[in-house]
XYZ file of C-alpha atoms in Angstrom:
456
model
C 146.350 -58.687 132.151
C 149.377 -61.163 130.770
C 151.819 -62.769 132.505
C 154.400 -65.320 132.479
C 153.746 -68.379 134.315
C 155.194 -71.591 135.044
C 153.227 -74.922 135.326
C 155.062 -77.527 137.583
C 153.983 -81.571 137.663
C 155.601 -84.805 136.698
C 152.201 -86.093 135.080
C 152.293 -84.681 131.316
C 148.347 -84.756 131.518
C 148.374 -82.585 133.871
C 150.569 -80.136 132.782
C 148.746 -79.780 129.633
C 145.459 -79.407 131.498
C 146.062 -76.721 133.671
C 148.552 -75.228 130.587
C 145.156 -74.863 128.114
C 143.376 -73.453 130.855
C 145.853 -70.692 131.026
C 146.071 -70.387 127.591
C 142.538 -69.792 126.972
C 143.330 -66.766 129.457
C 145.929 -65.713 127.019
C 148.990 -66.347 130.072
C 152.101 -67.567 128.654
C 152.676 -70.322 130.015
C 156.259 -72.512 131.218
C 156.259 -75.715 132.093
C 158.811 -78.261 134.062
C 158.028 -81.974 135.152
C 160.198 -81.859 137.680
C 161.346 -79.521 141.008
C 164.721 -79.433 139.484
C 163.796 -78.855 136.562
C 161.515 -75.924 137.519
C 164.628 -74.557 138.864
C 166.974 -74.149 136.249
C 164.351 -72.518 134.402
C 163.983 -70.091 136.799
C 167.552 -69.365 136.800
C 166.952 -68.286 132.951
C 163.977 -66.676 132.307
C 161.611 -64.430 134.103
C 158.591 -65.665 135.609
C 155.544 -64.491 137.454
C 153.743 -67.594 139.201
C 154.532 -70.229 139.554
C 152.116 -73.369 139.913
C 154.052 -76.033 141.786
C 152.527 -79.705 142.201
C 153.512 -80.913 145.570
C 153.942 -85.118 145.018
C 156.386 -85.517 142.666
C 159.321 -87.488 142.806
C 163.040 -86.732 144.094
C 162.412 -83.156 144.970
C 158.578 -82.427 146.008
C 156.909 -79.802 146.046
C 157.572 -78.723 149.301
C 161.230 -78.679 148.875
C 161.099 -77.134 145.149
C 159.164 -73.790 147.508
C 161.428 -73.851 150.216
C 164.255 -73.829 147.122
C 162.730 -70.422 145.445
C 161.733 -68.775 148.824
C 165.536 -69.460 149.761
C 166.829 -67.773 146.509
C 167.552 -64.120 146.204
C 166.601 -64.164 142.397
C 163.386 -65.621 142.903
C 162.495 -65.341 146.098
C 159.592 -62.572 145.646
C 157.940 -64.738 142.685
C 154.780 -65.740 143.771
C 154.051 -69.845 144.271
C 150.882 -72.036 144.482
C 150.794 -75.495 145.770
C 148.604 -77.177 143.429
C 147.751 -80.974 145.207
C 145.459 -83.512 145.928
C 146.043 -83.000 149.585
C 143.222 -81.148 151.398
C 144.592 -81.992 155.036
C 145.410 -79.156 157.135
C 148.909 -80.668 157.907
C 149.665 -80.528 154.175
C 148.738 -76.920 153.879
C 150.357 -75.852 157.507
C 153.485 -77.249 155.622
C 152.989 -75.606 152.715
C 153.063 -72.040 153.835
C 155.602 -73.071 156.541
C 157.481 -73.854 152.635
C 157.492 -70.698 151.641
C 153.493 -70.691 149.471
C 151.991 -67.797 148.967
C 148.738 -69.545 147.858
C 146.802 -73.395 147.367
C 145.294 -74.878 144.740
C 143.440 -78.394 145.128
C 142.898 -80.899 142.632
C 140.351 -81.495 140.472
C 141.513 -77.289 140.191
C 138.756 -74.875 139.062
C 138.414 -73.133 136.704
C 137.652 -69.823 138.227
C 139.705 -70.162 141.076
C 142.598 -70.902 138.800
C 142.036 -67.467 136.930
C 141.353 -65.695 139.773
C 144.348 -66.699 142.004
C 146.919 -66.411 139.205
C 145.824 -63.272 137.980
C 146.003 -61.833 141.825
C 149.328 -63.094 142.377
C 150.127 -61.993 138.541
C 149.545 -58.620 139.884
C 151.348 -58.722 142.977
C 154.115 -59.708 141.689
C 153.795 -56.853 139.107
C 153.602 -54.478 141.797
C 157.037 -56.186 143.617
C 158.397 -55.171 141.028
C 157.422 -51.741 140.235
C 158.420 -51.259 143.853
C 161.961 -52.446 142.968
C 162.253 -50.098 139.888
C 161.581 -46.794 142.445
C 163.335 -47.524 144.559
C 166.777 -48.596 142.111
C 165.654 -44.706 140.167
C 165.685 -42.960 143.519
C 168.860 -44.699 144.474
C 170.995 -43.971 141.292
C 169.498 -40.394 141.935
C 171.779 -40.303 145.204
C 167.773 -39.662 146.545
C 167.765 -41.102 150.936
C 165.685 -44.235 151.763
C 162.810 -43.039 153.990
C 162.338 -46.396 155.348
C 159.021 -46.624 153.481
C 160.399 -49.469 150.973
C 161.186 -51.729 153.879
C 158.167 -51.271 155.753
C 155.995 -52.390 152.275
C 157.919 -55.553 152.157
C 157.335 -56.322 155.863
C 155.294 -59.220 156.766
C 153.629 -56.923 159.409
C 149.816 -56.997 160.569
C 147.038 -55.283 158.939
C 143.668 -54.071 160.055
C 140.927 -56.156 158.222
C 137.118 -55.246 158.638
C 134.811 -58.693 158.337
C 131.331 -58.102 157.183
C 128.966 -61.602 157.836
C 125.643 -61.353 160.201
C 125.902 -65.133 161.171
C 126.598 -65.021 164.737
C 128.411 -68.124 165.046
C 130.474 -67.926 161.071
C 131.500 -64.689 162.528
C 133.122 -65.521 165.981
C 134.949 -68.030 164.192
C 136.482 -65.974 161.233
C 137.545 -63.457 163.549
C 139.196 -65.862 165.475
C 141.238 -66.757 162.821
C 141.963 -63.174 161.439
C 142.620 -62.097 164.823
C 145.906 -64.373 164.719
C 148.607 -61.873 163.137
C 145.997 -58.807 162.626
C 143.954 -56.143 163.768
C 140.347 -57.732 162.993
C 136.833 -56.244 163.592
C 133.431 -57.282 162.527
C 130.667 -55.554 161.106
C 126.769 -57.834 161.617
C 125.540 -54.267 159.678
C 126.327 -53.512 155.911
C 125.448 -49.943 156.333
C 127.679 -50.036 159.626
C 130.300 -51.309 158.033
C 130.476 -48.772 155.196
C 130.190 -45.961 157.610
C 133.531 -48.073 159.384
C 135.155 -48.207 156.418
C 135.084 -44.592 155.747
C 135.900 -43.864 159.137
C 139.134 -45.434 159.796
C 142.273 -47.038 157.545
C 141.658 -50.483 156.938
C 144.242 -52.959 154.838
C 141.452 -55.688 154.094
C 137.462 -55.667 153.355
C 136.021 -59.223 153.982
C 132.461 -59.948 152.961
C 130.220 -62.910 153.492
C 127.841 -62.768 150.142
C 124.840 -64.843 152.222
C 123.816 -61.966 154.552
C 120.479 -61.884 155.760
C 118.575 -58.792 154.188
C 121.419 -57.048 152.290
C 122.993 -57.520 149.491
C 126.916 -58.061 149.908
C 127.601 -57.783 146.327
C 126.348 -53.631 146.858
C 128.222 -53.252 149.693
C 131.435 -53.872 146.748
C 130.126 -51.616 144.491
C 129.825 -48.724 147.424
C 133.354 -49.502 148.125
C 134.594 -49.576 144.981
C 132.849 -46.494 144.046
C 133.967 -44.260 146.925
C 136.816 -42.215 146.722
C 138.564 -42.955 150.496
C 138.112 -46.905 149.571
C 138.488 -47.619 146.310
C 141.628 -49.628 146.625
C 140.740 -51.561 149.479
C 141.309 -55.160 148.768
C 137.907 -57.178 149.365
C 137.752 -60.892 149.220
C 134.612 -62.202 148.522
C 132.820 -65.515 151.152
C 130.890 -67.549 148.710
C 128.397 -70.237 149.738
C 128.667 -73.920 147.207
C 125.873 -72.788 144.627
C 126.343 -69.347 144.146
C 128.907 -69.397 141.062
C 127.273 -66.707 139.177
C 127.243 -63.729 142.051
C 131.027 -64.583 142.657
C 131.420 -64.170 138.719
C 129.593 -60.551 139.200
C 131.829 -59.954 142.119
C 134.846 -60.298 140.403
C 133.885 -58.470 137.321
C 132.680 -55.447 139.557
C 136.680 -55.410 140.939
C 136.490 -57.652 143.797
C 140.181 -59.270 144.400
C 139.433 -62.771 145.938
C 136.990 -65.246 146.966
C 136.512 -68.291 149.697
C 133.843 -71.281 149.332
C 132.627 -71.871 152.201
C 133.160 -74.252 154.267
C 136.044 -71.948 154.878
C 139.761 -73.230 155.537
C 141.483 -71.366 158.072
C 145.201 -71.674 156.089
C 143.521 -70.575 152.930
C 141.771 -67.518 154.457
C 145.060 -66.739 155.884
C 147.118 -67.329 152.774
C 144.685 -65.064 150.811
C 144.493 -62.432 153.736
C 148.263 -62.342 153.990
C 148.163 -61.750 149.769
C 145.756 -58.716 149.647
C 147.768 -56.996 152.406
C 150.384 -56.865 150.901
C 149.129 -56.252 147.462
C 147.549 -53.075 149.528
C 150.894 -52.028 150.826
C 152.511 -52.099 147.420
C 150.127 -50.403 145.772
C 149.980 -47.433 148.919
C 154.330 -47.497 148.618
C 153.803 -46.401 144.656
C 151.568 -44.109 145.284
C 152.998 -42.436 147.955
C 156.663 -43.484 147.366
C 157.624 -39.579 146.616
C 155.044 -37.788 149.235
C 158.116 -36.820 151.624
C 161.743 -37.225 150.928
C 161.950 -37.036 146.587
C 159.148 -34.128 146.472
C 161.112 -31.411 146.138
C 164.188 -32.967 143.729
C 161.237 -35.065 141.495
C 158.280 -33.237 141.290
C 157.099 -30.680 139.470
C 156.576 -27.595 142.760
C 153.082 -26.523 140.868
C 151.296 -29.424 139.738
C 152.840 -32.048 142.067
C 153.266 -34.535 139.024
C 157.010 -36.149 138.870
C 159.317 -33.582 137.012
C 161.471 -34.592 133.761
C 164.798 -35.097 135.502
C 162.578 -38.389 137.396
C 160.344 -39.230 133.959
C 163.643 -39.715 132.011
C 165.766 -41.521 135.019
C 162.860 -44.227 135.516
C 161.750 -44.488 131.611
C 165.424 -45.667 131.315
C 164.636 -47.825 133.886
C 161.175 -49.089 132.272
C 162.584 -49.226 128.841
C 165.447 -51.983 129.933
C 162.812 -53.919 132.619
C 160.841 -54.141 128.743
C 163.172 -55.330 127.042
C 164.007 -58.067 129.150
C 160.856 -59.338 130.101
C 159.137 -58.263 126.886
C 156.213 -56.861 128.028
C 154.676 -54.020 126.087
C 155.211 -50.300 127.033
C 153.198 -46.886 126.373
C 154.527 -43.941 126.483
C 151.329 -40.511 126.279
C 152.526 -36.779 125.516
C 149.556 -34.559 125.978
C 150.010 -30.826 125.281
C 146.618 -27.938 125.909
C 145.812 -26.417 123.596
C 146.375 -23.190 122.694
C 147.514 -22.663 126.548
C 149.091 -18.708 125.298
C 145.717 -17.567 124.778
C 144.772 -18.851 128.330
C 147.815 -16.722 129.978
C 147.059 -13.509 127.480
C 143.507 -13.341 127.857
C 143.297 -13.901 131.620
C 147.092 -13.598 132.731
C 149.413 -16.168 134.451
C 147.606 -16.912 137.907
C 144.921 -18.289 135.533
C 147.456 -20.258 133.380
C 148.530 -21.966 136.524
C 144.938 -22.694 138.048
C 144.365 -24.537 134.377
C 147.766 -25.834 134.969
C 146.713 -27.399 138.477
C 143.588 -28.664 137.361
C 144.976 -30.497 133.899
C 147.309 -32.489 136.448
C 144.488 -33.833 138.200
C 142.508 -35.019 135.549
C 146.094 -36.375 134.372
C 146.222 -38.632 137.570
C 142.510 -39.537 137.200
C 143.756 -41.628 134.009
C 146.454 -43.599 135.437
C 146.795 -46.590 137.726
C 149.080 -47.057 140.701
C 152.193 -48.563 138.226
C 151.900 -45.688 135.668
C 154.021 -42.769 135.835
C 152.484 -38.971 135.155
C 154.705 -36.143 134.752
C 155.034 -32.777 133.643
C 157.922 -32.081 131.430
C 157.496 -27.996 131.467
C 155.160 -25.684 129.789
C 151.920 -26.977 129.237
C 153.401 -30.594 128.080
C 152.822 -34.018 129.718
C 153.633 -37.247 129.659
C 151.823 -40.548 131.204
C 154.395 -43.363 130.960
C 152.733 -47.181 131.105
C 154.335 -50.310 131.637
C 152.608 -53.326 130.718
C 150.461 -51.755 128.103
C 150.122 -52.336 124.650
C 149.313 -49.398 121.586
C 145.435 -50.034 121.500
C 145.032 -49.815 125.016
C 147.534 -46.809 125.549
C 144.921 -45.194 122.934
C 142.172 -45.996 124.818
C 143.585 -44.309 128.030
C 144.675 -41.295 125.763
C 141.190 -40.764 124.032
C 139.639 -41.353 127.980
C 142.063 -38.599 128.787
C 141.580 -35.639 126.251
C 137.735 -36.232 126.715
C 138.082 -35.696 130.751
C 139.754 -32.200 129.666
C 136.681 -31.413 127.261
C 133.861 -32.598 129.104
C 133.991 -29.814 131.431
C 134.980 -25.998 131.511
C 138.256 -25.276 134.040
C 137.268 -22.564 136.896
C 140.537 -19.893 137.171
C 139.957 -16.487 139.891
C 137.409 -14.677 140.011
C 134.698 -17.904 138.969
C 135.421 -16.940 135.376
C 135.451 -20.838 133.401
C 137.170 -21.646 129.886
C 137.208 -23.793 127.998
C 140.467 -25.913 127.379
C 140.812 -28.597 125.158
C 144.242 -31.055 124.649
C 145.885 -33.349 122.212
C 147.697 -36.866 122.552
C 150.349 -38.393 120.708
C 150.888 -42.187 121.863
C 154.004 -44.168 121.393
C 155.020 -47.955 122.488
C 158.557 -49.890 122.508
C 158.877 -51.290 118.869
C 161.385 -54.130 120.021
C 165.152 -54.298 121.703
C 166.882 -51.989 120.018
C 164.788 -49.054 120.430
C 165.620 -46.529 123.124
C 163.875 -44.203 125.694
C 164.592 -41.104 123.278
C 163.131 -42.606 120.128
C 160.194 -44.016 121.700
C 159.619 -40.261 122.968
C 160.561 -38.900 119.765
C 157.891 -40.725 118.314
C 155.379 -39.654 120.938
C 156.044 -36.122 120.250
C 155.655 -36.160 116.639
C 152.330 -38.412 116.776
C 151.659 -34.556 119.277
C 152.075 -33.060 116.866
C 149.954 -34.830 113.532
C 147.533 -33.994 116.407
C 148.183 -30.787 116.243
C 148.336 -30.030 112.628
C 144.390 -32.423 112.417
C 142.769 -29.895 114.045
C 144.120 -30.585 117.749
C 141.686 -32.026 120.990
C 142.842 -35.720 119.228
C 144.319 -38.307 120.065
C 147.152 -39.769 116.980
C 149.310 -42.892 117.416
C 152.942 -43.089 115.944
C 151.706 -45.855 113.906
C 148.888 -43.557 112.054
């Protein structure tokens, strides 16, 4: 992923070190050498995460953080306090100032990249929520309160898996301050509880006796019910290799033992907030908007909503300089399905096609049915190469298995896909869609069941 990170420190060597580490991970880095300069820069630039040193002359990091969180324009930007101070009182003061997380100098590379990626994703989800809410208001759709609930700081349900009795008791005591927290010693019992009840966060110790915490994380990621559940790992010093494996499989965050209670609460708060934002994006239109902006047959967004939201996304992408791509898919020879098997069979194919389409979208993507057998996926923060990969994955998913229609019969279905991306600040939703549509027709002319980009 890409994100813009502001590094604030009055010592040039510290700035250069963090800048080099972040740029190595392909983050775009802005720098400031004082709190005042940082606030001035935030008024002019779009920033996803702020790394803020505490000990600065004049306006220190705590005061700078309070100013960031007090401003309507910047309060939603995540702030990480970077400090050599490791006293509990300093972390309490940071939390009271509005900080979202902490890094202690010297900064560990894994911790730096993990924290920044986590908070940048949270910021992107928050931005997408605001755009979706704005699109709904522009269309005259009443707010059902789900946006406010997603932004609220209400308690979450947390499951802790740790078979060390003393450790589990201490952690449960911390987690229970502000959350409904539960503990399980047995990995299998924990998985059963996760599949039976709704939780907002899973905290897993990698130091389980006779069990593999990474195996539990893998199982949680593979189940439909728990696929989007945030996971925090508790890692012992020297277990960095397993930590990296966990992060690769999709674990969201980690803490090194001994666990600092303030850092634990900060990370828990971030992950619960992130889950609520993701849930909002997946379920935003489930009730109040369904009739006006969804297709009644497939349950996907309809053309009316797509056109309004695409304008918002194009405007935001041009403002921030981020990529935006579009995929237009069309079912090949769909008329033959209707003519041979009837319109009920055609409807069954459209429904199943929609299921496979949604299977290949993220929470921030927008999947729509334009009408007939034509569909669209709009993909924020996605370049042309990545969009092509998603298109190819969708094409293969459609072609891999036959579609079941009435009477238990099956039909073989394929799809052609056209891809386009936002090219310049002068680009428009109409021109972008036209290029994707032209690419779709190229795919049709070249034999169907293929993906073609507008650059091909």
